[in-house]
Amino acid sequence: MTQEKPTPSKLSLNLRKMKFMQRGMSESERHSLEEANSKIITNEHWELDLPPMGKNDSSYEQLDGISLCVKLKHGRMSFGGFNKAIEKLMYELNREEKTEDDATADSDASVSDEEMAERYSTLIGTVAKKFKSKNTTDNDFERKGRKLDNDVNETEVPAKVKRTNKRFLKPSE
């Protein structure tokens, strides 16, 4: 009637590292656990021993990041003197961009002085018309000898009609 104890299943390394599990460990188990802890992964572990790459004979230039290809703003920003070092860096980067933009803007002048003068001379009349009132415009037509309405004679202009106050009238009872 003696039953044999079943052999315990192997416990995981993380479970064996726990303090309460280490108290009842045998010497061999402690030694194997220390060996596992001593294996530290270093940077050399991840490096491959490859021969150095030769010079690329390609006619294309390879850049390390996208920020050199695309004009991106600087990632860190500061305003109002909160981070002076970053504000100084932002100022320098913006100054470089402005000088580049000014140089390209001067070379991109597509409208010559003569064209600009011609366009301005045509706009003078249209802008002046905008600020004229209706009465002055009507008087200008009459001065030039034109009539506004062909059917109406100048002598038949009706007298001014007396305006009445428009109010809400109470209903009579």
CSV table of N, CA and C in Angstrom, one decimal, residues 12-161:
chain,number,residue,atom,x,y,z
A,12,SER,N,9.8,26.6,-13.7
A,12,SER,CA,10.4,27.6,-14.6
A,12,SER,C,11.5,28.4,-13.8
A,13,LEU,N,12.4,28.9,-14.6
A,13,LEU,CA,13.6,29.7,-14.1
A,13,LEU,C,13.1,30.8,-13.2
A,14,ASN,N,12.1,31.6,-13.7
A,14,ASN,CA,11.6,32.7,-13.0
A,14,ASN,C,11.0,32.3,-11.6
A,15,LEU,N,10.4,31.2,-11.6
A,15,LEU,CA,9.8,30.7,-10.3
A,15,LEU,C,10.9,30.3,-9.4
A,16,ARG,N,11.9,29.7,-9.9
A,16,ARG,CA,13.0,29.2,-9.0
A,16,ARG,C,13.8,30.4,-8.5
A,17,LYS,N,13.8,31.6,-9.2
A,17,LYS,CA,14.5,32.7,-8.7
A,17,LYS,C,13.9,33.4,-7.5
A,18,MET,N,12.6,33.1,-7.3
A,18,MET,CA,11.9,33.8,-6.2
A,18,MET,C,12.5,33.4,-4.8
A,19,LYS,N,12.5,34.3,-3.9
A,19,LYS,CA,13.2,34.1,-2.6
A,19,LYS,C,12.7,32.9,-1.8
A,20,PHE,N,11.4,32.7,-1.8
A,20,PHE,CA,10.9,31.6,-1.0
A,20,PHE,C,11.3,30.3,-1.6
A,21,MET,N,11.5,30.2,-2.9
A,21,MET,CA,11.9,29.0,-3.6
A,21,MET,C,13.4,28.7,-3.4
A,22,GLN,N,14.2,29.7,-3.2
A,22,GLN,CA,15.6,29.5,-3.0
A,22,GLN,C,16.0,28.9,-1.7
A,23,ARG,N,15.1,29.1,-0.7
A,23,ARG,CA,15.4,28.5,0.7
A,23,ARG,C,15.6,27.0,0.7
A,24,GLY,N,14.7,26.4,-0.1
A,24,GLY,CA,14.8,24.9,-0.1
A,24,GLY,C,15.5,24.3,-1.2
A,25,MET,N,16.4,25.1,-1.9
A,25,MET,CA,17.1,24.6,-3.1
A,25,MET,C,18.3,23.8,-2.6
A,26,SER,N,18.7,22.8,-3.5
A,26,SER,CA,19.9,22.1,-3.2
A,26,SER,C,21.1,22.8,-3.8
A,27,GLU,N,22.3,22.4,-3.5
A,27,GLU,CA,23.5,23.0,-4.0
A,27,GLU,C,23.6,23.0,-5.5
A,28,SER,N,23.2,21.9,-6.1
A,28,SER,CA,23.3,21.8,-7.6
A,28,SER,C,22.3,22.8,-8.3
A,29,GLU,N,21.2,22.9,-7.7
A,29,GLU,CA,20.2,23.9,-8.3
A,29,GLU,C,20.7,25.3,-8.1
A,30,ARG,N,21.3,25.6,-7.0
A,30,ARG,CA,21.8,27.0,-6.8
A,30,ARG,C,22.9,27.3,-7.8
A,31,HIS,N,23.8,26.3,-8.0
A,31,HIS,CA,24.9,26.5,-8.9
A,31,HIS,C,24.4,26.7,-10.3
A,32,SER,N,23.4,26.0,-10.7
A,32,SER,CA,22.9,26.2,-12.1
A,32,SER,C,22.1,27.5,-12.2
A,33,LEU,N,21.5,28.0,-11.2
A,33,LEU,CA,20.8,29.3,-11.2
A,33,LEU,C,21.9,30.4,-11.3
A,34,GLU,N,23.0,30.3,-10.5
A,34,GLU,CA,24.0,31.3,-10.6
A,34,GLU,C,24.6,31.4,-12.0
A,35,GLU,N,24.8,30.3,-12.6
A,35,GLU,CA,25.3,30.3,-14.0
A,35,GLU,C,24.4,31.0,-15.0
A,36,ALA,N,23.1,30.8,-14.8
A,36,ALA,CA,22.1,31.4,-15.7
A,36,ALA,C,22.2,32.9,-15.4
A,37,ASN,N,22.4,33.4,-14.2
A,37,ASN,CA,22.4,34.8,-13.9
A,37,ASN,C,23.7,35.4,-14.4
A,38,SER,N,24.8,34.6,-14.4
A,38,SER,CA,26.1,35.2,-14.8
A,38,SER,C,26.2,35.4,-16.3
A,39,LYS,N,25.3,34.8,-17.1
A,39,LYS,CA,25.3,35.0,-18.5
A,39,LYS,C,24.6,36.4,-18.8
A,40,ILE,N,25.5,37.4,-19.0
A,40,ILE,CA,25.0,38.7,-19.2
A,40,ILE,C,25.1,39.0,-20.7
A,41,ILE,N,24.1,39.5,-21.3
A,41,ILE,CA,24.2,39.8,-22.7
A,41,ILE,C,24.8,41.2,-22.9
A,42,THR,N,25.9,41.2,-23.6
A,42,THR,CA,26.7,42.4,-23.9
A,42,THR,C,26.4,42.9,-25.3
A,43,ASN,N,27.0,44.1,-25.6
A,43,ASN,CA,26.8,44.6,-26.9
A,43,ASN,C,27.6,43.7,-28.0
A,44,GLU,N,28.6,43.1,-27.5
A,44,GLU,CA,29.3,42.2,-28.5
A,44,GLU,C,28.5,41.0,-28.9
A,45,HIS,N,27.6,40.6,-28.1
A,45,HIS,CA,26.7,39.5,-28.4
A,45,HIS,C,25.9,39.8,-29.7
A,46,TRP,N,25.5,41.1,-29.8
A,46,TRP,CA,24.6,41.5,-30.9
A,46,TRP,C,25.4,41.9,-32.2
A,47,GLU,N,26.7,42.0,-32.1
A,47,GLU,CA,27.5,42.4,-33.3
A,47,GLU,C,27.9,41.2,-34.1
A,48,LEU,N,27.9,41.4,-35.4
A,48,LEU,CA,28.3,40.4,-36.3
A,48,LEU,C,29.7,40.7,-36.8
A,49,ASP,N,30.5,39.6,-37.0
A,49,ASP,CA,31.9,39.8,-37.5
A,49,ASP,C,31.8,39.7,-39.0
A,50,LEU,N,31.6,40.9,-39.6
A,50,LEU,CA,31.5,40.9,-41.1
A,50,LEU,C,32.7,41.8,-41.6
A,51,PRO,N,33.1,41.5,-42.8
A,51,PRO,CA,34.2,42.3,-43.3
A,51,PRO,C,33.6,43.7,-43.6
A,52,PRO,N,34.5,44.8,-43.5
A,52,PRO,CA,34.0,46.1,-43.7
A,52,PRO,C,33.5,46.3,-45.2
A,53,MET,N,32.4,47.1,-45.3
A,53,MET,CA,31.9,47.3,-46.6
A,53,MET,C,32.7,48.2,-47.4
A,54,GLY,N,32.9,47.9,-48.7
A,54,GLY,CA,33.7,48.7,-49.6
A,54,GLY,C,32.9,49.9,-50.0
A,55,LYS,N,33.6,50.8,-50.7
A,55,LYS,CA,33.0,52.1,-51.1
A,55,LYS,C,31.9,51.8,-52.1
A,56,ASN,N,30.8,52.4,-51.9
A,56,ASN,CA,29.7,52.2,-52.8
A,56,ASN,C,29.9,53.0,-54.1
A,57,ASP,N,29.9,52.3,-55.3
A,57,ASP,CA,30.1,53.0,-56.5
A,57,ASP,C,28.8,53.6,-57.1
A,58,SER,N,27.8,53.7,-56.3
A,58,SER,CA,26.5,54.2,-56.8
A,58,SER,C,26.6,55.7,-57.0
A,59,SER,N,25.8,56.2,-57.9
A,59,SER,CA,25.7,57.6,-58.1
A,59,SER,C,24.7,58.3,-57.2
A,60,TYR,N,24.1,57.5,-56.4
A,60,TYR,CA,23.1,58.0,-55.5
A,60,TYR,C,23.7,58.3,-54.1
A,61,GLU,N,23.3,59.4,-53.5
A,61,GLU,CA,23.8,59.7,-52.2
A,61,GLU,C,22.8,59.2,-51.1
A,62,GLN,N,23.4,58.5,-50.1
A,62,GLN,CA,22.5,58.0,-49.1
A,62,GLN,C,22.6,58.9,-47.8
A,63,LEU,N,21.4,59.2,-47.4
A,63,LEU,CA,21.3,60.1,-46.2
A,63,LEU,C,20.9,59.3,-45.0
A,64,ASP,N,21.3,59.7,-43.8
A,64,ASP,CA,21.0,58.9,-42.6
A,64,ASP,C,19.5,59.1,-42.2
A,65,GLY,N,18.9,60.2,-42.4
A,65,GLY,CA,17.6,60.4,-41.9
A,65,GLY,C,16.7,61.2,-43.0
A,66,ILE,N,15.4,61.2,-42.7
A,66,ILE,CA,14.5,61.8,-43.6
A,66,ILE,C,14.5,63.3,-43.4
A,67,SER,N,14.9,63.8,-42.2
A,67,SER,CA,14.9,65.2,-41.9
A,67,SER,C,15.8,66.0,-42.9
A,68,LEU,N,16.8,65.4,-43.4
A,68,LEU,CA,17.6,66.1,-44.4
A,68,LEU,C,17.0,66.2,-45.8
A,69,CYS,N,16.1,65.3,-46.1
A,69,CYS,CA,15.4,65.3,-47.4
A,69,CYS,C,14.2,66.2,-47.4
A,70,VAL,N,13.5,66.2,-46.3
A,70,VAL,CA,12.2,66.9,-46.2
A,70,VAL,C,12.5,68.1,-45.2
A,71,LYS,N,12.0,69.2,-45.5
A,71,LYS,CA,12.2,70.4,-44.6
A,71,LYS,C,11.3,70.2,-43.4
A,72,LEU,N,11.7,69.7,-42.3
A,72,LEU,CA,10.9,69.5,-41.1
A,72,LEU,C,11.3,70.5,-40.1
A,73,LYS,N,10.4,70.9,-39.3
A,73,LYS,CA,10.7,71.8,-38.2
A,73,LYS,C,11.4,71.0,-37.1
A,74,HIS,N,12.1,71.8,-36.3
A,74,HIS,CA,12.8,71.1,-35.1
A,74,HIS,C,11.8,70.5,-34.2
A,75,GLY,N,12.0,69.3,-33.7
A,75,GLY,CA,11.0,68.6,-32.9
A,75,GLY,C,10.7,69.3,-31.6
A,76,ARG,N,11.7,69.7,-30.9
A,76,ARG,CA,11.5,70.3,-29.5
A,76,ARG,C,11.3,71.8,-29.7
A,77,MET,N,10.3,72.4,-29.0
A,77,MET,CA,10.0,73.8,-29.1
A,77,MET,C,9.8,74.4,-27.7
A,78,SER,N,10.2,75.6,-27.6
A,78,SER,CA,10.0,76.3,-26.3
A,78,SER,C,9.6,77.8,-26.6
A,79,PHE,N,8.7,78.3,-25.8
A,79,PHE,CA,8.3,79.7,-26.0
A,79,PHE,C,8.3,80.4,-24.7
A,80,GLY,N,8.5,81.7,-24.7
A,80,GLY,CA,8.4,82.5,-23.5
A,80,GLY,C,9.6,82.3,-22.5
A,81,GLY,N,10.7,81.9,-23.0
A,81,GLY,CA,11.9,81.7,-22.1
A,81,GLY,C,11.8,80.6,-21.2
A,82,PHE,N,11.0,79.6,-21.4
A,82,PHE,CA,10.9,78.4,-20.5
A,82,PHE,C,12.2,77.5,-20.7
A,83,ASN,N,12.7,77.3,-21.9
A,83,ASN,CA,13.9,76.5,-22.1
A,83,ASN,C,14.8,77.3,-23.0
A,84,LYS,N,15.7,78.0,-22.5
A,84,LYS,CA,16.5,79.0,-23.3
A,84,LYS,C,17.4,78.3,-24.3
A,85,ALA,N,17.9,77.1,-23.9
A,85,ALA,CA,18.8,76.4,-24.8
A,85,ALA,C,18.0,76.0,-26.1
A,86,ILE,N,16.8,75.5,-25.9
A,86,ILE,CA,16.0,75.1,-27.1
A,86,ILE,C,15.6,76.3,-27.9
A,87,GLU,N,15.3,77.4,-27.2
A,87,GLU,CA,14.9,78.6,-27.9
A,87,GLU,C,16.0,79.2,-28.8
A,88,LYS,N,17.2,79.1,-28.2
A,88,LYS,CA,18.4,79.5,-29.0
A,88,LYS,C,18.6,78.7,-30.2
A,89,LEU,N,18.4,77.4,-30.1
A,89,LEU,CA,18.5,76.4,-31.2
A,89,LEU,C,17.4,76.7,-32.3
A,90,MET,N,16.2,77.0,-31.8
A,90,MET,CA,15.1,77.3,-32.7
A,90,MET,C,15.4,78.6,-33.5
A,91,TYR,N,16.0,79.6,-32.8
A,91,TYR,CA,16.3,80.9,-33.4
A,91,TYR,C,17.3,80.7,-34.5
A,92,GLU,N,18.3,79.9,-34.2
A,92,GLU,CA,19.4,79.6,-35.2
A,92,GLU,C,18.8,78.9,-36.4
A,93,LEU,N,18.0,77.9,-36.2
A,93,LEU,CA,17.4,77.1,-37.3
A,93,LEU,C,16.5,78.0,-38.2
A,94,ASN,N,15.7,78.8,-37.5
A,94,ASN,CA,14.8,79.7,-38.2
A,94,ASN,C,15.5,80.8,-39.0
A,95,ARG,N,16.6,81.3,-38.5
A,95,ARG,CA,17.4,82.3,-39.2
A,95,ARG,C,18.0,81.7,-40.4
A,96,GLU,N,18.5,80.4,-40.4
A,96,GLU,CA,19.1,79.8,-41.5
A,96,GLU,C,18.0,79.6,-42.6
A,97,GLU,N,16.8,79.2,-42.2
A,97,GLU,CA,15.7,79.0,-43.1
A,97,GLU,C,15.3,80.3,-43.8
A,98,LYS,N,15.3,81.4,-43.0
A,98,LYS,CA,14.9,82.7,-43.6
A,98,LYS,C,15.9,83.2,-44.6
A,99,THR,N,17.2,83.0,-44.4
A,99,THR,CA,18.2,83.4,-45.3
A,99,THR,C,18.0,82.6,-46.6
A,100,GLU,N,17.7,81.3,-46.5
A,100,GLU,CA,17.6,80.5,-47.7
A,100,GLU,C,16.3,80.9,-48.5
A,101,ASP,N,15.2,81.2,-47.7
A,101,ASP,CA,14.0,81.7,-48.4
A,101,ASP,C,14.1,83.0,-49.0
A,102,ASP,N,14.9,83.9,-48.4
A,102,ASP,CA,15.1,85.3,-49.0
A,102,ASP,C,15.9,85.1,-50.3
A,103,ALA,N,16.9,84.3,-50.3
A,103,ALA,CA,17.7,84.1,-51.5
A,103,ALA,C,16.8,83.5,-52.7
A,104,THR,N,15.9,82.6,-52.4
A,104,THR,CA,15.1,82.0,-53.4
A,104,THR,C,14.0,83.0,-53.8
A,105,ALA,N,13.5,83.8,-52.9
A,105,ALA,CA,12.4,84.8,-53.3
A,105,ALA,C,13.0,85.8,-54.2
A,106,ASP,N,14.2,86.3,-54.0
A,106,ASP,CA,14.7,87.3,-54.9
A,106,ASP,C,14.9,86.7,-56.3
A,107,SER,N,15.3,85.5,-56.4
A,107,SER,CA,15.5,84.9,-57.8
A,107,SER,C,14.2,84.5,-58.4
A,108,ASP,N,13.1,84.4,-57.7
A,108,ASP,CA,11.8,84.0,-58.2
A,108,ASP,C,10.9,85.2,-58.6
A,109,ALA,N,11.4,86.4,-58.7
A,109,ALA,CA,10.6,87.5,-59.1
A,109,ALA,C,10.2,87.3,-60.6
A,110,SER,N,8.9,86.9,-60.8
A,110,SER,CA,8.5,86.6,-62.1
A,110,SER,C,7.8,87.8,-62.8
A,111,VAL,N,7.4,88.8,-62.1
A,111,VAL,CA,6.7,90.0,-62.7
A,111,VAL,C,7.7,91.1,-62.7
A,112,SER,N,7.9,91.6,-64.0
A,112,SER,CA,8.9,92.7,-64.1
A,112,SER,C,8.3,94.0,-63.7
A,113,ASP,N,9.1,95.0,-63.6
A,113,ASP,CA,8.6,96.3,-63.2
A,113,ASP,C,7.6,96.9,-64.2
A,114,GLU,N,7.8,96.7,-65.5
A,114,GLU,CA,6.9,97.2,-66.5
A,114,GLU,C,5.6,96.6,-66.4
A,115,GLU,N,5.5,95.3,-66.2
A,115,GLU,CA,4.3,94.6,-66.1
A,115,GLU,C,3.5,95.0,-64.8
A,116,MET,N,4.2,95.3,-63.8
A,116,MET,CA,3.6,95.7,-62.5
A,116,MET,C,3.0,97.1,-62.7
A,117,ALA,N,3.7,98.0,-63.4
A,117,ALA,CA,3.2,99.3,-63.7
A,117,ALA,C,2.0,99.3,-64.6
A,118,GLU,N,2.0,98.4,-65.5
A,118,GLU,CA,0.8,98.3,-66.4
A,118,GLU,C,-0.4,97.8,-65.7
A,119,ARG,N,-0.2,96.8,-64.8
A,119,ARG,CA,-1.3,96.2,-64.0
A,119,ARG,C,-1.9,97.3,-63.1
A,120,TYR,N,-1.0,98.1,-62.5
A,120,TYR,CA,-1.4,99.1,-61.5
A,120,TYR,C,-2.2,100.2,-62.2
A,121,SER,N,-1.8,100.5,-63.4
A,121,SER,CA,-2.5,101.6,-64.2
A,121,SER,C,-3.9,101.2,-64.5
A,122,THR,N,-4.1,99.9,-64.8
A,122,THR,CA,-5.5,99.4,-65.1
A,122,THR,C,-6.4,99.3,-63.9
A,123,LEU,N,-5.8,99.1,-62.7
A,123,LEU,CA,-6.5,99.0,-61.5
A,123,LEU,C,-7.0,100.3,-60.9
A,124,ILE,N,-6.3,101.4,-61.3
A,124,ILE,CA,-6.7,102.7,-60.7
A,124,ILE,C,-8.1,103.1,-61.0
A,125,GLY,N,-8.6,102.9,-62.2
A,125,GLY,CA,-10.0,103.2,-62.5
A,125,GLY,C,-11.0,102.3,-61.8
A,126,THR,N,-10.7,101.1,-61.7
A,126,THR,CA,-11.7,100.2,-61.0
A,126,THR,C,-11.7,100.4,-59.5
A,127,VAL,N,-10.6,100.8,-58.9
A,127,VAL,CA,-10.6,101.1,-57.5
A,127,VAL,C,-11.3,102.4,-57.2
A,128,ALA,N,-11.2,103.4,-58.1
A,128,ALA,CA,-11.8,104.6,-57.9
A,128,ALA,C,-13.4,104.5,-58.0
A,129,LYS,N,-13.8,103.6,-58.9
A,129,LYS,CA,-15.3,103.3,-59.1
A,129,LYS,C,-15.8,102.7,-57.8
A,130,LYS,N,-15.0,102.0,-57.1
A,130,LYS,CA,-15.5,101.3,-55.9
A,130,LYS,C,-15.9,102.3,-54.8
A,131,PHE,N,-15.2,103.4,-54.7
A,131,PHE,CA,-15.5,104.3,-53.7
A,131,PHE,C,-16.4,105.4,-54.1
A,132,LYS,N,-16.9,105.4,-55.3
A,132,LYS,CA,-17.9,106.5,-55.7
A,132,LYS,C,-19.3,106.1,-55.1
A,133,SER,N,-20.0,107.1,-54.8
A,133,SER,CA,-21.4,106.8,-54.4
A,133,SER,C,-22.3,106.8,-55.6
A,134,LYS,N,-23.5,106.3,-55.4
A,134,LYS,CA,-24.4,106.2,-56.6
A,134,LYS,C,-24.8,107.5,-57.2
A,135,ASN,N,-25.0,108.5,-56.3
A,135,ASN,CA,-25.3,109.8,-56.8
A,135,ASN,C,-24.3,110.4,-57.7
A,136,THR,N,-23.0,110.3,-57.3
A,136,THR,CA,-22.0,110.9,-58.1
A,136,THR,C,-21.8,110.1,-59.4
A,137,THR,N,-22.1,108.8,-59.4
A,137,THR,CA,-22.0,108.0,-60.6
A,137,THR,C,-23.2,108.5,-61.6
A,138,ASP,N,-24.4,108.7,-61.1
A,138,ASP,CA,-25.5,109.1,-61.9
A,138,ASP,C,-25.2,110.5,-62.5
A,139,ASN,N,-24.7,111.4,-61.7
A,139,ASN,CA,-24.3,112.7,-62.1
A,139,ASN,C,-23.3,112.7,-63.2
A,140,ASP,N,-22.3,111.8,-63.1
A,140,ASP,CA,-21.3,111.6,-64.2
A,140,ASP,C,-21.9,111.2,-65.5
A,141,PHE,N,-22.9,110.3,-65.5
A,141,PHE,CA,-23.6,109.9,-66.7
A,141,PHE,C,-24.3,111.1,-67.3
A,142,GLU,N,-25.0,111.9,-66.5
A,142,GLU,CA,-25.7,113.1,-67.0
A,142,GLU,C,-24.8,114.1,-67.6
A,143,ARG,N,-23.7,114.3,-66.9
A,143,ARG,CA,-22.7,115.3,-67.4
A,143,ARG,C,-22.2,115.0,-68.8
A,144,LYS,N,-22.0,113.7,-69.0
A,144,LYS,CA,-21.5,113.2,-70.3
A,144,LYS,C,-22.5,113.3,-71.4
A,145,GLY,N,-23.8,113.7,-71.1
A,145,GLY,CA,-24.8,113.8,-72.1
A,145,GLY,C,-25.6,112.5,-72.2
A,146,ARG,N,-25.5,111.6,-71.4
A,146,ARG,CA,-26.2,110.3,-71.5
A,146,ARG,C,-27.4,110.4,-70.5
A,147,LYS,N,-28.5,109.8,-70.9
A,147,LYS,CA,-29.6,109.8,-70.0
A,147,LYS,C,-29.6,108.4,-69.4
A,148,LEU,N,-30.1,108.3,-68.1
A,148,LEU,CA,-30.1,107.0,-67.5
A,148,LEU,C,-31.3,106.1,-68.1
A,149,ASP,N,-32.4,106.7,-68.2
A,149,ASP,CA,-33.6,106.0,-68.8
A,149,ASP,C,-34.0,106.7,-70.0
A,150,ASN,N,-34.2,106.0,-71.1
A,150,ASN,CA,-34.5,106.6,-72.4
A,150,ASN,C,-36.0,107.2,-72.4
A,151,ASP,N,-36.8,106.6,-71.6
A,151,ASP,CA,-38.2,107.0,-71.6
A,151,ASP,C,-38.5,108.2,-70.8
A,152,VAL,N,-37.7,108.6,-69.8
A,152,VAL,CA,-38.0,109.7,-68.9
A,152,VAL,C,-37.3,111.0,-69.4
A,153,ASN,N,-38.1,112.0,-69.5
A,153,ASN,CA,-37.5,113.3,-69.8
A,153,ASN,C,-37.0,114.0,-68.5
A,154,GLU,N,-36.1,114.9,-68.7
A,154,GLU,CA,-35.5,115.5,-67.5
A,154,GLU,C,-36.6,116.4,-66.8
A,155,THR,N,-37.6,116.9,-67.6
A,155,THR,CA,-38.6,117.8,-67.0
A,155,THR,C,-39.7,117.0,-66.3
A,156,GLU,N,-39.8,115.7,-66.5
A,156,GLU,CA,-40.8,114.9,-65.9
A,156,GLU,C,-40.4,114.2,-64.7
A,157,VAL,N,-39.4,114.8,-64.0
A,157,VAL,CA,-38.9,114.1,-62.8
A,157,VAL,C,-40.0,114.3,-61.7
A,158,PRO,N,-40.5,113.3,-61.1
A,158,PRO,CA,-41.6,113.5,-60.1
A,158,PRO,C,-41.0,114.2,-58.8
A,159,ALA,N,-41.9,114.9,-58.2
A,159,ALA,CA,-41.6,115.6,-57.0
A,159,ALA,C,-41.3,114.5,-55.9
A,160,LYS,N,-40.6,114.9,-54.9
A,160,LYS,CA,-40.3,114.0,-53.8
A,160,LYS,C,-41.6,113.7,-53.1
A,161,VAL,N,-41.8,112.4,-52.9
A,161,VAL,CA,-42.9,111.9,-52.2
A,161,VAL,C,-42.7,112.0,-50.7
